[in-house]
XYZ file of C-alpha atoms in Angstrom:
369
model
C 80.306 95.820 136.655
C 77.470 96.245 134.136
C 76.083 93.380 132.113
C 74.168 93.309 128.851
C 70.515 93.046 129.834
C 68.702 93.090 126.500
C 69.300 93.851 122.848
C 66.888 95.380 120.356
C 67.369 94.414 116.717
C 65.684 96.692 114.179
C 65.549 96.342 110.404
C 65.310 99.647 108.542
C 63.969 100.150 105.037
C 64.773 103.762 104.121
C 63.449 104.796 100.690
C 65.470 106.733 98.138
C 63.645 109.463 96.188
C 64.848 107.834 92.964
C 66.950 104.747 92.119
C 70.662 105.068 92.865
C 72.753 103.257 90.272
C 76.302 101.961 90.545
C 78.151 99.453 88.366
C 77.193 96.576 90.669
C 73.512 97.289 91.333
C 70.569 99.658 91.323
C 69.293 100.526 94.807
C 65.825 101.811 95.678
C 66.224 101.902 99.455
C 68.702 101.355 102.273
C 67.916 98.213 104.248
C 70.100 98.488 107.324
C 70.177 96.723 110.688
C 70.342 98.723 113.925
C 71.120 97.169 117.302
C 70.438 98.908 120.614
C 72.378 97.269 123.454
C 70.852 97.956 126.894
C 73.002 97.302 129.965
C 72.170 96.764 133.626
C 73.142 100.364 134.464
C 70.419 101.703 132.184
C 72.701 102.920 129.386
C 72.092 102.110 125.730
C 74.678 101.697 122.979
C 73.488 102.084 119.404
C 75.074 100.643 116.275
C 74.228 100.172 112.616
C 75.278 97.789 109.884
C 74.670 97.996 106.122
C 74.585 94.514 104.522
C 74.570 94.859 100.717
C 74.689 91.339 99.306
C 76.844 92.479 96.371
C 79.645 93.704 98.679
C 79.651 91.936 102.057
C 77.801 88.774 100.997
C 75.077 89.470 103.527
C 71.445 90.448 103.014
C 69.037 92.196 105.400
C 67.246 88.904 106.004
C 70.399 86.952 106.845
C 71.876 89.829 108.847
C 68.734 90.062 110.980
C 68.951 86.354 111.804
C 72.686 86.583 112.513
C 72.010 89.530 114.814
C 69.697 87.345 116.895
C 72.376 84.669 117.277
C 74.981 87.254 118.268
C 72.567 88.785 120.796
C 72.093 85.446 122.522
C 75.871 85.131 122.732
C 76.244 88.546 124.430
C 73.372 88.610 126.927
C 74.590 88.623 130.535
C 78.180 89.558 129.675
C 80.167 92.699 130.507
C 79.913 95.173 127.591
C 82.973 97.109 128.761
C 85.244 94.155 127.960
C 84.941 95.226 124.353
C 87.920 93.394 122.849
C 86.742 90.103 124.325
C 83.153 90.641 123.201
C 84.199 91.455 119.632
C 86.536 88.464 119.514
C 83.657 86.235 120.622
C 81.505 87.509 117.769
C 84.286 86.944 115.244
C 84.995 83.412 116.447
C 81.344 82.394 116.740
C 80.487 82.762 113.054
C 82.713 83.386 110.045
C 82.401 86.669 108.107
C 79.154 88.680 108.568
C 81.095 91.965 108.788
C 78.124 94.329 108.476
C 76.128 92.905 111.363
C 79.264 92.575 113.473
C 79.807 96.262 112.665
C 76.423 97.079 114.210
C 77.480 95.400 117.452
C 80.949 96.949 117.343
C 79.524 100.474 117.042
C 76.967 99.811 119.780
C 79.622 98.543 122.188
C 81.957 101.467 121.486
C 79.033 103.857 121.939
C 78.194 102.202 125.252
C 81.818 102.255 126.422
C 82.084 105.979 125.671
C 78.850 106.639 127.557
C 80.199 104.823 130.606
C 83.378 106.916 130.339
C 81.197 110.040 129.939
C 83.154 110.999 126.827
C 82.362 111.654 123.180
C 83.532 108.704 121.126
C 86.337 110.633 119.415
C 87.838 111.406 122.852
C 87.563 107.777 123.956
C 89.510 106.838 120.819
C 92.198 109.425 121.605
C 91.185 111.959 118.986
C 90.288 115.628 118.906
C 87.164 117.297 117.585
C 87.537 118.858 114.150
C 85.376 119.814 111.198
C 85.241 117.111 108.521
C 84.675 117.713 104.821
C 82.905 114.896 102.987
C 82.680 114.540 99.248
C 79.241 114.353 97.614
C 78.515 111.253 95.542
C 76.780 111.117 92.153
C 75.216 107.869 90.922
C 75.315 106.660 87.326
C 72.980 108.560 85.013
C 73.173 110.455 81.732
C 76.152 112.807 81.331
C 73.786 115.784 81.308
C 72.033 114.867 84.554
C 75.282 113.992 86.327
C 76.864 117.261 85.200
C 73.880 119.259 86.455
C 74.036 117.513 89.837
C 77.776 118.128 90.098
C 77.323 121.806 89.264
C 74.704 122.148 92.000
C 77.016 120.517 94.545
C 79.862 122.876 93.636
C 77.565 125.896 93.849
C 76.614 124.698 97.357
C 80.285 124.714 98.350
C 81.223 121.048 98.035
C 85.003 120.555 98.124
C 85.195 117.199 96.262
C 82.873 115.048 94.163
C 82.782 111.272 93.912
C 81.456 109.957 90.600
C 80.145 106.456 89.985
C 81.279 104.982 86.657
C 81.577 101.560 85.056
C 79.079 101.104 82.214
C 81.483 101.388 79.274
C 84.480 103.365 78.044
C 82.645 105.876 75.863
C 79.896 106.478 78.412
C 82.281 106.857 81.337
C 84.528 109.309 79.499
C 81.494 111.315 78.365
C 80.234 111.559 81.952
C 83.522 112.812 83.355
C 84.058 115.257 80.494
C 80.562 116.703 80.990
C 81.034 117.032 84.747
C 84.408 118.755 84.445
C 83.079 121.168 81.831
C 80.107 121.968 84.081
C 82.061 122.627 87.288
C 85.307 124.028 85.917
C 88.686 123.352 87.489
C 89.716 123.269 91.121
C 87.272 120.734 92.596
C 88.800 117.231 92.571
C 86.857 114.309 91.136
C 87.048 110.857 92.698
C 85.988 107.984 90.438
C 84.422 104.744 91.657
C 84.177 101.921 89.125
C 82.960 99.309 91.644
C 85.011 96.507 89.998
C 83.519 97.137 86.536
C 86.653 97.125 84.370
C 89.305 94.670 83.277
C 92.948 95.771 83.193
C 93.008 96.867 79.547
C 89.779 98.828 79.856
C 90.958 100.429 83.081
C 94.275 101.692 81.725
C 92.608 102.983 78.551
C 89.920 104.882 80.457
C 92.250 106.250 83.126
C 94.732 107.426 80.508
C 91.943 109.174 78.615
C 90.678 110.833 81.812
C 94.043 112.044 83.117
C 93.422 115.608 81.881
C 90.246 116.028 83.966
C 91.779 116.523 87.443
C 90.979 113.056 88.781
C 92.261 112.651 92.327
C 91.833 108.880 92.594
C 90.042 105.926 91.021
C 88.387 103.536 93.421
C 88.274 99.762 92.817
C 88.710 99.700 89.025
C 89.195 95.906 88.915
C 87.427 92.868 90.438
C 87.986 92.525 94.187
C 90.123 89.392 93.861
C 92.604 90.820 91.344
C 95.361 92.066 93.659
C 98.049 91.398 91.048
C 96.087 93.327 88.446
C 95.763 96.301 90.784
C 99.542 96.354 91.182
C 100.108 96.251 87.415
C 97.497 98.939 86.874
C 98.973 101.198 89.542
C 102.387 100.969 87.878
C 100.933 102.244 84.573
C 98.060 104.492 85.615
C 98.368 108.300 85.534
C 95.688 108.371 88.265
C 96.070 107.093 91.830
C 94.377 103.770 92.634
C 92.249 103.011 95.704
C 91.159 99.602 97.016
C 87.582 99.252 98.241
C 85.964 95.842 97.717
C 89.478 94.335 97.813
C 89.994 95.358 101.445
C 87.844 94.045 104.268
C 90.304 93.384 107.070
C 93.887 93.752 108.258
C 94.980 90.689 106.265
C 93.824 92.307 103.023
C 95.519 95.555 104.034
C 98.801 93.760 104.693
C 98.722 91.970 101.320
C 97.924 95.152 99.404
C 100.545 97.187 101.255
C 103.230 94.511 100.928
C 102.762 94.220 97.172
C 102.476 97.962 96.524
C 99.157 97.394 94.762
C 97.348 100.636 95.629
C 97.815 104.248 96.683
C 94.807 104.420 99.040
C 92.668 102.168 101.225
C 88.919 102.765 101.422
C 87.901 101.743 104.934
C 84.194 101.070 105.376
C 82.858 100.132 108.779
C 80.440 97.623 107.247
C 83.381 95.811 105.624
C 85.840 96.000 108.513
C 83.240 94.799 111.060
C 83.340 98.189 112.753
C 85.771 100.523 114.464
C 88.025 97.820 115.908
C 88.851 96.389 112.485
C 88.982 99.811 110.844
C 91.707 100.990 113.212
C 93.826 97.956 112.325
C 93.517 98.680 108.603
C 94.371 102.332 109.138
C 97.421 101.427 111.229
C 98.765 99.192 108.464
C 98.117 101.898 105.900
C 99.848 104.518 108.008
C 102.879 102.273 108.547
C 103.104 101.649 104.798
C 102.620 105.287 103.817
C 99.165 104.605 102.373
C 96.495 107.221 103.038
C 92.969 106.084 103.814
C 89.432 107.133 102.997
C 86.554 106.542 105.406
C 83.799 105.510 103.045
C 80.206 104.481 103.474
C 77.523 102.178 102.179
C 74.027 103.440 102.961
C 74.368 104.408 106.615
C 71.983 106.686 108.443
C 73.367 109.309 110.806
C 74.051 106.500 113.297
C 76.747 104.903 111.161
C 77.903 108.232 109.734
C 78.329 109.707 113.219
C 80.414 106.749 114.373
C 82.571 107.092 111.263
C 83.076 110.811 111.840
C 84.293 110.164 115.381
C 86.755 107.576 114.046
C 88.081 110.101 111.514
C 88.808 112.547 114.345
C 90.985 109.905 115.996
C 92.887 108.856 112.843
C 94.743 111.646 110.983
C 95.812 109.167 108.297
C 92.170 108.956 107.188
C 92.456 111.986 104.925
C 89.546 111.461 102.497
C 85.945 111.338 103.670
C 82.887 109.867 101.940
C 80.024 110.162 104.418
C 77.133 111.611 102.436
C 74.771 108.609 102.382
C 72.019 110.314 104.463
C 71.507 112.824 101.662
C 70.205 110.014 99.450
C 67.236 109.289 101.769
C 63.692 110.616 101.583
C 63.684 110.660 105.407
C 66.376 110.319 108.063
C 65.425 107.589 110.591
C 67.787 108.724 113.343
C 68.247 111.736 115.587
C 71.288 113.347 117.160
C 74.817 112.613 116.071
C 76.771 114.818 113.705
C 75.493 117.905 111.919
C 75.816 117.334 108.168
C 75.394 120.268 105.804
C 74.583 119.946 102.069
C 78.076 121.197 101.161
C 79.591 118.152 102.891
C 80.648 119.873 106.120
C 80.352 117.501 109.091
C 80.454 118.894 112.643
C 80.597 116.759 115.790
C 78.993 117.470 119.143
C 80.323 116.668 122.604
C 77.493 114.274 123.429
C 78.690 111.089 125.100
C 79.266 108.274 122.623
C 78.606 109.043 118.974
C 75.422 110.882 119.924
C 72.950 109.299 117.473
C 69.926 107.082 118.083
C 66.777 105.921 116.339
C 63.739 108.154 116.102
C 61.004 106.574 118.286
C 58.537 106.510 115.402
C 60.987 104.543 113.279
C 61.503 102.026 116.081
C 57.754 101.536 116.267
C 57.131 101.112 112.541
C 60.150 98.947 111.686
C 60.632 95.193 111.969
C 61.942 94.668 115.507
C 62.755 91.970 118.022
C 64.079 92.153 121.597
C 66.449 89.506 122.981
C 66.871 89.184 126.765
C 64.895 90.100 129.891
């Protein structure tokens, strides 16, 4: 049986062409961690984690150090015993979901390569075309409306809009966007925890006429009871994002009837293994799921696309993070068109890896051998 021979840990710093603003933060680059797990048979599994301190509680610096500790734990062990390996990571150190995600994706990629299957097939899925929304960061109503219009002209089927700076401003943004794009293309709002209950119900009531499909995380992550009260009064469906990291959160939200949708993000769920548990709870409770993203390159996006193909209950897709970069640091993986169309290949695993020049120029350490 193969063993894990060495592990490369790489810290990416991928610039954005201009600052990307959400209610929680302003981001100038994506600082992600990639792990490349080499086994004794010569195969390499590749995974990526996005550790935004304002969501997962991690930072690139802490995630890089945690990755080194996890690598030392895995060296010499069988990578195909994936459930055991992931349990060891979870039990070794509390939390750290984004860096555990990087290892989860790498091990699933490696397992699929040993099986000589694309990842979606390993997970029991079938290849299909995926349609991602395009996301617009917080800006002036005029600039956001112009961006939305361009996306619709390119053929985008849904638009996600960041909000959360104030009632008047948020309403003005959505009104301007809807007037610019006309009817027929659904809008998905993301408040990133910015509102209290009174503000949320006032804004959502005012926006009901603008064809809003769902509002994501309107309240602080801890306010499960508030989400339930808001859902009971809101004319717009409610989605949990920062409130749902694992299966325990999913069970609490489903049991209380607090939300209409779960937003599964691999960096929150510690990867595919945890994401499938959340989706299963949602499916059992009649709650549809979105597969969302942080700031993943095509490595993380490709893994997410393969998961979508194996989980029909994941009906909404938010995978457009690579379009916010000045340069893509990875090669292979899915084909992502500007209109949000995502097409998988039949390469073994998820099909994506780092560009050699990015490996060379990025902060990097090798554990093992």
